[in-house]
GROMACS .gro file of C-alpha atoms in nm:
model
  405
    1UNK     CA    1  -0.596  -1.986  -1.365
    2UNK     CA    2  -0.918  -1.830  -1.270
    3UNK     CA    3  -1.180  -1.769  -1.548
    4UNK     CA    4  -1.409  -1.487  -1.617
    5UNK     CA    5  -1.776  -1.503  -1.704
    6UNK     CA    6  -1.869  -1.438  -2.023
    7UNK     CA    7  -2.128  -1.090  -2.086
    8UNK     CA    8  -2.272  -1.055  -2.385
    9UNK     CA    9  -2.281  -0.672  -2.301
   10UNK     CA   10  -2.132  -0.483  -2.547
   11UNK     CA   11  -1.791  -0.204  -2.491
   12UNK     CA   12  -1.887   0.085  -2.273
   13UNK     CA   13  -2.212  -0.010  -2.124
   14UNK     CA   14  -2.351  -0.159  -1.819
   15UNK     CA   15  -2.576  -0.433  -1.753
   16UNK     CA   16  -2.819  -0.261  -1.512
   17UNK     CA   17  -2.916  -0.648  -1.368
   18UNK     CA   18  -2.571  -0.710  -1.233
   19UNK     CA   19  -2.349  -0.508  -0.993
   20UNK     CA   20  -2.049  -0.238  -1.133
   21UNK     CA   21  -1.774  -0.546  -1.265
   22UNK     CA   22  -1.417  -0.382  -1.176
   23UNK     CA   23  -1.064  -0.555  -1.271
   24UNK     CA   24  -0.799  -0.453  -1.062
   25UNK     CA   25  -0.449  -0.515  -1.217
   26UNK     CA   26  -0.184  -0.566  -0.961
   27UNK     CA   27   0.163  -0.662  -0.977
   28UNK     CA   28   0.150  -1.019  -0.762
   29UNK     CA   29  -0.061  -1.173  -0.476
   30UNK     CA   30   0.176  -1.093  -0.170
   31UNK     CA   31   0.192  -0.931   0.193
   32UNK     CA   32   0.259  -0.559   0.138
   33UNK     CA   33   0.057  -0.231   0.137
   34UNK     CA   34  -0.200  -0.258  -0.179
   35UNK     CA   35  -0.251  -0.582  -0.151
   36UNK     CA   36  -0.369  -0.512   0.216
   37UNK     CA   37  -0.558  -0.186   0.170
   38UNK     CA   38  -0.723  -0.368  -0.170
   39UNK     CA   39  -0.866  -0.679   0.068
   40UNK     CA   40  -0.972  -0.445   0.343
   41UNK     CA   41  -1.203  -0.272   0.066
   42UNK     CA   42  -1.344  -0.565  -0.048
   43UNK     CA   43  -1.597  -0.676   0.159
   44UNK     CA   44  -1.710  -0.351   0.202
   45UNK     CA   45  -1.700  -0.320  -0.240
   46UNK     CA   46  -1.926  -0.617  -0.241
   47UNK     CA   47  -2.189  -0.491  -0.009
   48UNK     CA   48  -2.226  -0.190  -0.227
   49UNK     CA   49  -2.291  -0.365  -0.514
   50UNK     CA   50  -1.918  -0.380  -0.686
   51UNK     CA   51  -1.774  -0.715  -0.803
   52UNK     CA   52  -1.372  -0.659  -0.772
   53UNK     CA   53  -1.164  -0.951  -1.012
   54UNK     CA   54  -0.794  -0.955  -1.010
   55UNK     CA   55  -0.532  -0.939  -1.286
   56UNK     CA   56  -0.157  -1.006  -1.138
   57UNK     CA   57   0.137  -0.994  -1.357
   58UNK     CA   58   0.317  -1.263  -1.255
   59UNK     CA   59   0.218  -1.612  -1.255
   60UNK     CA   60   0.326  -1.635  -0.889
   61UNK     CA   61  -0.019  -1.610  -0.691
   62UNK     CA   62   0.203  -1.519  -0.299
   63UNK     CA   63   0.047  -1.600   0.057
   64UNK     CA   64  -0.104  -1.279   0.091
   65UNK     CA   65  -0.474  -1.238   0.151
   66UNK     CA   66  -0.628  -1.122  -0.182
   67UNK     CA   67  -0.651  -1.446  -0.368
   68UNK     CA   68  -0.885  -1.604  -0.049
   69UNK     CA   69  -1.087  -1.283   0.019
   70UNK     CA   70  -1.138  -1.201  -0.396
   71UNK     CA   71  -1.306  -1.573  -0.419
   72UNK     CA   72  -1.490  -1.507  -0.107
   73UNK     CA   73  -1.660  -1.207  -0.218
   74UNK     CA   74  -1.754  -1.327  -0.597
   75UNK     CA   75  -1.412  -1.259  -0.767
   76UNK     CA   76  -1.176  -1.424  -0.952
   77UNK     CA   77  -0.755  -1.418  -0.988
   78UNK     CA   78  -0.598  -1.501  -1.301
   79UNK     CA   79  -0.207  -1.417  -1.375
   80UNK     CA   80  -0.119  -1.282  -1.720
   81UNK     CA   81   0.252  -1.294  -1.715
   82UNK     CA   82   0.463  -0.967  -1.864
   83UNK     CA   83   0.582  -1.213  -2.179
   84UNK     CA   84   0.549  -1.169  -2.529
   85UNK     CA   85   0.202  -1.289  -2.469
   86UNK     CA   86   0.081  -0.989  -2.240
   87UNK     CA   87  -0.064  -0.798  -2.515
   88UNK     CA   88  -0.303  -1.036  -2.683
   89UNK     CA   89  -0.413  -1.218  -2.386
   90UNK     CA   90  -0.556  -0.933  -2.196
   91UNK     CA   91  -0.723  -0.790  -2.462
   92UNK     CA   92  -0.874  -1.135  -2.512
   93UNK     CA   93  -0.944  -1.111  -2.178
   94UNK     CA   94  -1.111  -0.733  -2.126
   95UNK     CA   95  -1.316  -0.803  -2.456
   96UNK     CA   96  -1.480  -1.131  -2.292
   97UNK     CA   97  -1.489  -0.995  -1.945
   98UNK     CA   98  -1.660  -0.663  -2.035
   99UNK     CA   99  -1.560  -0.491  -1.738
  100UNK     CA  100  -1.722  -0.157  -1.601
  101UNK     CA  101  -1.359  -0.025  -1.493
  102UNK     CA  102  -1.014  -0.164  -1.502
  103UNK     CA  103  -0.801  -0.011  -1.206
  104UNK     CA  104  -0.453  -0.076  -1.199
  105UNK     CA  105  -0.175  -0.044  -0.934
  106UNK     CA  106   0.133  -0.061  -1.140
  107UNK     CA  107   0.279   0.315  -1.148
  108UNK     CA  108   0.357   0.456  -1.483
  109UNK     CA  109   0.322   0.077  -1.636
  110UNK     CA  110  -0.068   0.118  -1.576
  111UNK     CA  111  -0.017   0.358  -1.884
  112UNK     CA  112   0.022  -0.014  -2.143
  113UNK     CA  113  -0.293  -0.154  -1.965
  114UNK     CA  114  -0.494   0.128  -1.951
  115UNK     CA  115  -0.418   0.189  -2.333
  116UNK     CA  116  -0.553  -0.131  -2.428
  117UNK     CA  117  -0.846  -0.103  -2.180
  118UNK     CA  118  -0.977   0.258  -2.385
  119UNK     CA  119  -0.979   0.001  -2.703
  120UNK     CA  120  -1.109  -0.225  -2.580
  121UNK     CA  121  -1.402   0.039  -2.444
  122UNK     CA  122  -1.390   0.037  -2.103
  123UNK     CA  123  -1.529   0.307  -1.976
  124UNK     CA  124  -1.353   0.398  -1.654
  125UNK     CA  125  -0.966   0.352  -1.686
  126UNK     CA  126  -0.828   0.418  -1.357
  127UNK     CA  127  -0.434   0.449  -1.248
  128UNK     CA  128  -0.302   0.434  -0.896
  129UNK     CA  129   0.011   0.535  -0.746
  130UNK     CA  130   0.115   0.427  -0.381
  131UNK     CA  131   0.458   0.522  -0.362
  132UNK     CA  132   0.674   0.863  -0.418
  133UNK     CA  133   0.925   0.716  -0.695
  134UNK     CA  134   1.198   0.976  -0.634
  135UNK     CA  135   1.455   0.714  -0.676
  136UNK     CA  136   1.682   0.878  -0.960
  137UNK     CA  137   1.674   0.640  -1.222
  138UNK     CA  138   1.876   0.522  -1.526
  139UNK     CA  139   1.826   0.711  -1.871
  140UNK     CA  140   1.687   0.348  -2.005
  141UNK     CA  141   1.424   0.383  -1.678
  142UNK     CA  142   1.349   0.739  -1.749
  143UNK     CA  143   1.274   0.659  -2.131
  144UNK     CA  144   1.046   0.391  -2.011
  145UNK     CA  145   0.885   0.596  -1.742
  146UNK     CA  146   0.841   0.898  -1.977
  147UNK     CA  147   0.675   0.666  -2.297
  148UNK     CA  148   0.435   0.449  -2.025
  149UNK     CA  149   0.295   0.827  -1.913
  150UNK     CA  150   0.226   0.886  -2.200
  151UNK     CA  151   0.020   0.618  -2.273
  152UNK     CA  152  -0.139   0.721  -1.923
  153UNK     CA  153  -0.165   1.091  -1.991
  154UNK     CA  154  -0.395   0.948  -2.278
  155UNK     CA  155  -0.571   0.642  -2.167
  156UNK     CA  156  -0.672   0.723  -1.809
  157UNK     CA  157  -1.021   0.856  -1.705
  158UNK     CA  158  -0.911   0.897  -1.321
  159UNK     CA  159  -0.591   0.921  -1.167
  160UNK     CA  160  -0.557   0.871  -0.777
  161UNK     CA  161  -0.239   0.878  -0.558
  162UNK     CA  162  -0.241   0.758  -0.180
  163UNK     CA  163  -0.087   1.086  -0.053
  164UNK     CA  164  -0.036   1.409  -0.236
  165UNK     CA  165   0.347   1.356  -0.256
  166UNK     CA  166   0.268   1.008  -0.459
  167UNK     CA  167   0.106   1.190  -0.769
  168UNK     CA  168   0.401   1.471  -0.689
  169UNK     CA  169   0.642   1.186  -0.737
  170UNK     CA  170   0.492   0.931  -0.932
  171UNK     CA  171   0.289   1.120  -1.240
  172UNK     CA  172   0.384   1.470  -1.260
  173UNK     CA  173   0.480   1.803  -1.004
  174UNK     CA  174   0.130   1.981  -1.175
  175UNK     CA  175  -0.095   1.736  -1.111
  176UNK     CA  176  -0.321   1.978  -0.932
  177UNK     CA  177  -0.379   2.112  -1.286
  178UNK     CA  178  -0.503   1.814  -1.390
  179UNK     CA  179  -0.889   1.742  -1.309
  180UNK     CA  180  -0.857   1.347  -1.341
  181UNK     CA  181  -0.624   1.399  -0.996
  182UNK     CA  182  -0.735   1.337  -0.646
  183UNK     CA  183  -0.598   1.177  -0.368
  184UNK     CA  184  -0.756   0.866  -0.247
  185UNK     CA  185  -0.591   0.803   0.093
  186UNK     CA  186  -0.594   0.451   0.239
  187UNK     CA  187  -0.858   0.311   0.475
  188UNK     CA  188  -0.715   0.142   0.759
  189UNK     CA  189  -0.989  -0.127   0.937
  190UNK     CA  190  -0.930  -0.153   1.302
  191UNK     CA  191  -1.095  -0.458   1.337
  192UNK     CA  192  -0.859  -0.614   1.121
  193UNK     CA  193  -0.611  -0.495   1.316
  194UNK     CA  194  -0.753  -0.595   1.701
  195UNK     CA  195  -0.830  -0.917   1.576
  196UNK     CA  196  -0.676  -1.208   1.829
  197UNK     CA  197  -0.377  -1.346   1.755
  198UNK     CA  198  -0.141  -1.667   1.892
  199UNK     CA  199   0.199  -1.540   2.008
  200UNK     CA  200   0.299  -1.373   2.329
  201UNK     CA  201   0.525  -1.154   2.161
  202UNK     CA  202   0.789  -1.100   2.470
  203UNK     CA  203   0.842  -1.508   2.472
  204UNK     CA  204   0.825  -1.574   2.132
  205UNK     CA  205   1.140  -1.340   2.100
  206UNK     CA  206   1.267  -1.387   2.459
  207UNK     CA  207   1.254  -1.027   2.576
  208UNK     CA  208   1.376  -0.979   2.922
  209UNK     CA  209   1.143  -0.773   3.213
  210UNK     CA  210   1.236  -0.368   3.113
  211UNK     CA  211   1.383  -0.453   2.753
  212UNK     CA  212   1.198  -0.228   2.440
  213UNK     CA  213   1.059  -0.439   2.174
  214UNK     CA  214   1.096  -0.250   1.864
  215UNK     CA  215   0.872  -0.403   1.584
  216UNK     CA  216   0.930  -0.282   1.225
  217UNK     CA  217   0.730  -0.405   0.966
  218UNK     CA  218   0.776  -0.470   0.570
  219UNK     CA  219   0.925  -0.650   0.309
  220UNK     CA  220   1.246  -0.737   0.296
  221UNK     CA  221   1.363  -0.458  -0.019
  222UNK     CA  222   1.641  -0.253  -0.026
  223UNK     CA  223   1.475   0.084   0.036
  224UNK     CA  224   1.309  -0.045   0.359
  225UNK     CA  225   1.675  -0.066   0.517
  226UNK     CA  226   1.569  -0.307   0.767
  227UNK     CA  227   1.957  -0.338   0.784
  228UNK     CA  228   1.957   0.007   1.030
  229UNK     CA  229   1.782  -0.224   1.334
  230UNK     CA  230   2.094  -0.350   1.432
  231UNK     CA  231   2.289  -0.043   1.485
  232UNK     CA  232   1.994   0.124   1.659
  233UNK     CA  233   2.012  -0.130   1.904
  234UNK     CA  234   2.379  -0.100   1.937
  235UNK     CA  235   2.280   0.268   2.011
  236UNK     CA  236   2.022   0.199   2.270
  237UNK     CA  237   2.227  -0.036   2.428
  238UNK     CA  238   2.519   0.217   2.456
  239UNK     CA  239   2.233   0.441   2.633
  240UNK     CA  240   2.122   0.170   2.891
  241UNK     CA  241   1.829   0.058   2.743
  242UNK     CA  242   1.800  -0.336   2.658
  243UNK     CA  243   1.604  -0.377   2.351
  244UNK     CA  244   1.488  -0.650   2.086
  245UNK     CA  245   1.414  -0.570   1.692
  246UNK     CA  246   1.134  -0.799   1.587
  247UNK     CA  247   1.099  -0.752   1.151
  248UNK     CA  248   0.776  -0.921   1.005
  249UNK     CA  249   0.753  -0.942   0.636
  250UNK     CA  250   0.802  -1.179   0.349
  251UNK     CA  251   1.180  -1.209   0.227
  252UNK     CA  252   1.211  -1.071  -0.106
  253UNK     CA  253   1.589  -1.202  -0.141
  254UNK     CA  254   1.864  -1.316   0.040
  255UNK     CA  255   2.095  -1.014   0.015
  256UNK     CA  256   1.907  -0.804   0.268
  257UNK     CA  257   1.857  -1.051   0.500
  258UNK     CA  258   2.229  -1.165   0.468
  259UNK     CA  259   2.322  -0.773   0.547
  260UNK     CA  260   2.087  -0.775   0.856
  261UNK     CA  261   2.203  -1.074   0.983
  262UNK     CA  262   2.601  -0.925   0.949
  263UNK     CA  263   2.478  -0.603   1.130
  264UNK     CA  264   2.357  -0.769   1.397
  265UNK     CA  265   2.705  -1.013   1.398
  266UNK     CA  266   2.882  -0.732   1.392
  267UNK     CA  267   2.679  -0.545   1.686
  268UNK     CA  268   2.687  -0.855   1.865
  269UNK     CA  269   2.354  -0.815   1.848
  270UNK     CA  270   2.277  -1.149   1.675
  271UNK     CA  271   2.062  -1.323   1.968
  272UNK     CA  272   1.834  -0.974   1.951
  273UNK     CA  273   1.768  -0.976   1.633
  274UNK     CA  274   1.445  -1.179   1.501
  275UNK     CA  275   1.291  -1.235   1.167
  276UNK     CA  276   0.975  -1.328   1.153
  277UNK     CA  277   0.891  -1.360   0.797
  278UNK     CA  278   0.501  -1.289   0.676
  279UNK     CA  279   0.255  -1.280   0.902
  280UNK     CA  280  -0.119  -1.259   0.910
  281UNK     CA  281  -0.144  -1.128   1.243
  282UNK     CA  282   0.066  -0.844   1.241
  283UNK     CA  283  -0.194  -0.589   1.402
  284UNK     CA  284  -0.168  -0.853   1.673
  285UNK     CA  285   0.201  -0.832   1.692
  286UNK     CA  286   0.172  -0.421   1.658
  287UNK     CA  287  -0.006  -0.388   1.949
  288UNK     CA  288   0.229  -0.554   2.174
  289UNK     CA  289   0.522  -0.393   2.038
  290UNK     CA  290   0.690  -0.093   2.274
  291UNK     CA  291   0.805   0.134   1.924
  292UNK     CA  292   0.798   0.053   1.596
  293UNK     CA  293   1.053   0.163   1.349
  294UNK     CA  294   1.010   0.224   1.019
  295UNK     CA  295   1.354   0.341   0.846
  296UNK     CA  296   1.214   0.309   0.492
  297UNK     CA  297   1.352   0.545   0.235
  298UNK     CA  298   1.077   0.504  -0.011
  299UNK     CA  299   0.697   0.523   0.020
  300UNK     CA  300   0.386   0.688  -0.089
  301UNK     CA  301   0.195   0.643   0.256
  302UNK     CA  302   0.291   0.366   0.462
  303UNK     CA  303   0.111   0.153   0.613
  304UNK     CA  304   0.420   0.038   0.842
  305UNK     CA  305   0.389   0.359   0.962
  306UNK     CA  306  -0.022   0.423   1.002
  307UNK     CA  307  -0.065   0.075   1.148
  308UNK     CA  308   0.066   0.168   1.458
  309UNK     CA  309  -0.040   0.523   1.520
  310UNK     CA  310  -0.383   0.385   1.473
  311UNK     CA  311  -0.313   0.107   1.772
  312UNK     CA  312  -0.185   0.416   1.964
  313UNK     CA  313   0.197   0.294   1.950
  314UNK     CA  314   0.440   0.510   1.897
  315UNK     CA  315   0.612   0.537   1.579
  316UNK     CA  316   0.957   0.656   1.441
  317UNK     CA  317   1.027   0.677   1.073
  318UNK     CA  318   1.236   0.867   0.770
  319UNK     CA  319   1.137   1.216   0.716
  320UNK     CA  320   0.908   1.141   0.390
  321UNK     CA  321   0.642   1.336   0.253
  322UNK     CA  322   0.406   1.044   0.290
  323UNK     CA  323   0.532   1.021   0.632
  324UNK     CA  324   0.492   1.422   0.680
  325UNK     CA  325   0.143   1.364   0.590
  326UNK     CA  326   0.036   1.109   0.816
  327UNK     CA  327   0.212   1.290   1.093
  328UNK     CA  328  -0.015   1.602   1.015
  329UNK     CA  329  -0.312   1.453   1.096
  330UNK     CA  330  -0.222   1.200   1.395
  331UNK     CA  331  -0.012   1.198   1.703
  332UNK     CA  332   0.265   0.946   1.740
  333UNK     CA  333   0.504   1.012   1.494
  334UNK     CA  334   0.820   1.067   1.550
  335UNK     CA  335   1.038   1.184   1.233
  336UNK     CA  336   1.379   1.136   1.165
  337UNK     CA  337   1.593   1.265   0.866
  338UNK     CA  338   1.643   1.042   0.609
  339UNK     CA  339   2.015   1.014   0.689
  340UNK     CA  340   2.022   1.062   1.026
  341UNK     CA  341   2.303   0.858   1.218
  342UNK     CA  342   2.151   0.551   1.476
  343UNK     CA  343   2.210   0.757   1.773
  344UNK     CA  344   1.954   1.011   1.659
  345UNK     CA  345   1.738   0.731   1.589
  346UNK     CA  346   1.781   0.566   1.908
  347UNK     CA  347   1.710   0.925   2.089
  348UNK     CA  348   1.361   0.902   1.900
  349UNK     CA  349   1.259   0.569   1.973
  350UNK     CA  350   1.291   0.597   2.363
  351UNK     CA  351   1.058   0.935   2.227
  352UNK     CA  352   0.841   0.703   2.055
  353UNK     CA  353   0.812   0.463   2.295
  354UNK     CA  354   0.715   0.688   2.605
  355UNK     CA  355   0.404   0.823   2.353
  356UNK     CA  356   0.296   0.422   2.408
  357UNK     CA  357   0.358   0.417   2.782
  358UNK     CA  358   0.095   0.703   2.812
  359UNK     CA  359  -0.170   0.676   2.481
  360UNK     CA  360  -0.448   0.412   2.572
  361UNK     CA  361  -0.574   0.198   2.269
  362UNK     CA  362  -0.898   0.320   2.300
  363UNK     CA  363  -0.766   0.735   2.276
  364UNK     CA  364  -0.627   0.642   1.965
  365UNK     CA  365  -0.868   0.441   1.793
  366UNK     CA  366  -1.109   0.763   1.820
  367UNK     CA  367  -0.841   0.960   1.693
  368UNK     CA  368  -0.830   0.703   1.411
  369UNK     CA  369  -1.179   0.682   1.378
  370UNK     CA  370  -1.271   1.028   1.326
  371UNK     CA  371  -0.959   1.089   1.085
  372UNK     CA  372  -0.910   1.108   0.692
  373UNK     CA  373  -0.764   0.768   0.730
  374UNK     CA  374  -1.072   0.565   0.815
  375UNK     CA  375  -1.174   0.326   0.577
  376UNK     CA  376  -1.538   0.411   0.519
  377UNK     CA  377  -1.386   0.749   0.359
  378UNK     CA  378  -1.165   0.573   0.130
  379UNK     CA  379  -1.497   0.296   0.021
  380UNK     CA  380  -1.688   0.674  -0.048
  381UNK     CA  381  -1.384   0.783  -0.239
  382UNK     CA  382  -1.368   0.425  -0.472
  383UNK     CA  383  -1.736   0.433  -0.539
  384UNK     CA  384  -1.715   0.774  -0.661
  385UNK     CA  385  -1.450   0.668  -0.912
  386UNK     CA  386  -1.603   0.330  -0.993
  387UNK     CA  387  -1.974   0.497  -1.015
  388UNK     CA  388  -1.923   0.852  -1.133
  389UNK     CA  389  -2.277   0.877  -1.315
  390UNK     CA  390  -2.399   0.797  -0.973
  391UNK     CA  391  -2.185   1.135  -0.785
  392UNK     CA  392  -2.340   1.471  -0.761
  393UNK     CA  393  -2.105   1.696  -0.943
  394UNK     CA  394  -2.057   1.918  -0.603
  395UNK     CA  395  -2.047   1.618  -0.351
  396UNK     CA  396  -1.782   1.471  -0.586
  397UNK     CA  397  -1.604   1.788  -0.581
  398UNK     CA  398  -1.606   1.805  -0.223
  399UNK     CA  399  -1.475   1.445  -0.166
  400UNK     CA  400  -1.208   1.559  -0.365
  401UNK     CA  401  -1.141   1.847  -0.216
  402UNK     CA  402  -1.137   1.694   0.157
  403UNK     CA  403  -0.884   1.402   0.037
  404UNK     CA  404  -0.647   1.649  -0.031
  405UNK     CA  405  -0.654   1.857   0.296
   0.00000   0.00000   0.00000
């Protein structure tokens, strides 16, 4: 475990001789969307004076990036397991670490940390939602959702939500009536994403001249229904077109992947079929791809879907709001209802995968560049929140304002 450095400073002030000190709660250390979007940020944090720590909640520290990248840039990660424990050791922990803001990416459960974080006197108490949650839940869930809001309604200085939709969702339909609200969309960095990588995708997989490789990337969950690939290739097949379904992403249990594996048996489709696992080149997988799918049913605003359209490959993915959103402001989307059969889907990826054929990397990366989605607006929009004393009043309004458009 990671330790903190002690600060004599007391609750609710700043030490004006070292930079803002943020802790970030986060679920675990893994491959997936905040965890990427947090480690893009960080670099960028550190330049401007911010010192970003990280609390996971789960002693399992995964192979994602964070963990490397929060040491790198003057952080530390230390796991504070949800046990009977929780309680006392992170308020043992916020009252020696002193931090300047706690931020925490755990949906309505940032309401319990947050809580103890506005005892404990921290000054900016910050909760973030990244997905829609409109996944009808049991009456023990909605109990539990409805007492951790709560807690949130009362503890949090600033609430932010990746896409309008995700503080729809996620916190509450009036939100706009709320003046803690704004949307903080995620900051995508290109480089990241042209950066070299070691596979020739076509070989690794075995793709014939002419065949479509269709990439999809995410965990494997249930509401990413990676188990739709196979049947979509069925569907293209049926149609004459030869195609491959590549899925990178870390296995988060054996049932999916056992149901993907018996969709593609049962396609015959079982050769065509590849798993991948996690990656850390998967912007240099993207960009070789012909289409990438994206049949997720739940999301705030996805990254398996913004990846791509900022590569200039076409996408096709559920009809979401997040996915609404991002289709709004860039080219390359193709939607599909949520519930669609896979022959529509297979209509809309050869769709998809003739907007590749004819957009050049370099069209869409100014498209990107010059779009609500580029990650030096979502650095301005984090240092307003972490460093409000520091915002204009009317420039703060205005970043505000343009997040939400």
């Amino acid at each position: 475990m990671s330790s903190f450095p002690d600060d004599p400073t007391t609750p609710g002030t700043r030490r004006p001789d070292r930079p803002c000190r943020v802790l970030r709660i986060v679920g675990e250390l893994n491959f997936g969307g905040t965890e990427m979007r947090t480690a893009e940020l960080l670099p960028r944090l550190a330049a401007a004076g911010v010192e970003v720590h990280l609390v996971t909640l789960s002693d399992r520290i995964g192979p994602g990036p964070l963990a490397e990248t929060v040491t790198r840039h003057g952080g530390t990660v230390t796991p504070v397991a949800l046990d009977a424990h929780f309680v006392p050791r992170l308020v043992g922990l916020l009252r020696r670490w002193r931090p300047d803001v706690v931020h925490v990416d755990c949906a309505n459960f940032s309401g319990v940390p947050l809580a103890l974080a506005r005892l404990c006197g921290v000054p900016v108490r910050v909760a973030h939602f990244r997905g829609d949650d409109n996944v009808r839940r049991s009456l023990r869930r909605r109990v539990y959702r409805r007492l951790c809001g709560r807690l949130l309604r009362h503890s949090a200085t600033d609430i932010l939500g990746v896409s309008p939709s995700s503080l729809t969702f996620g916190y509450d339909p009036r939100w706009q009536h709320d003046r803690r609200c704004r949307v903080v969309l995620n900051g995508l960095d290109l480089d990241r994403l042209r950066a070299p990588g070691r596979d020739d995708l076509r070989t690794l997989v075995g793709a014939e001249p002419g065949a479509l490789v269709c990439v999809s990337v995410g965990r494997a969950s249930p509401e990413k229904r990676r188990w739709l690939l196979p049947p979509i290739l069925a569907e293209l097949r049926s149609l004459g077109v030869p195609a491959h379904a590549v899925l990178v992403g870390p296995g988060d249990g054996a049932d999916d992947d056992a149901r993907l594996r018996a969709e593609a048996h049962a396609a015959g489709l079982a050769d065509r079929v590849h798993l991948l696992g996690a990656r850390d080149d998967v912007g240099h997988l993207l960009r070789q791809a012909d289409v990438v799918v994206h049949p997720s049913c739940l999301e705030g605003l996805p990254g398996g879907v913004l990846e791509p359209v900022a590569l200039g490959v076409g996408t096709v993915a559920a009809d979401l709001p997040g996915v609404r959103f991002i289709e709004a402001h860039l080219p390359g989307v193709t939607v599909v209802d949520t519930d669609a059969p896979p022959g529509v889907w297979a209509e809309a990826v050869r769709t998809a995968a003739a907007y590749t054929a004819t957009t050049t990397p370099q069209t869409a990366a100014a498209r990107f560049t010059d779009s609500v989605f580029a990650i030096d607006a979502a650095l301005a929009a984090h240092l307003a929140v972490y460093r409000p004393q520091e915002q204009p009043t009317a420039q703060r309004s205005r970043q505000t304002a343009g997040s939400e458009r």
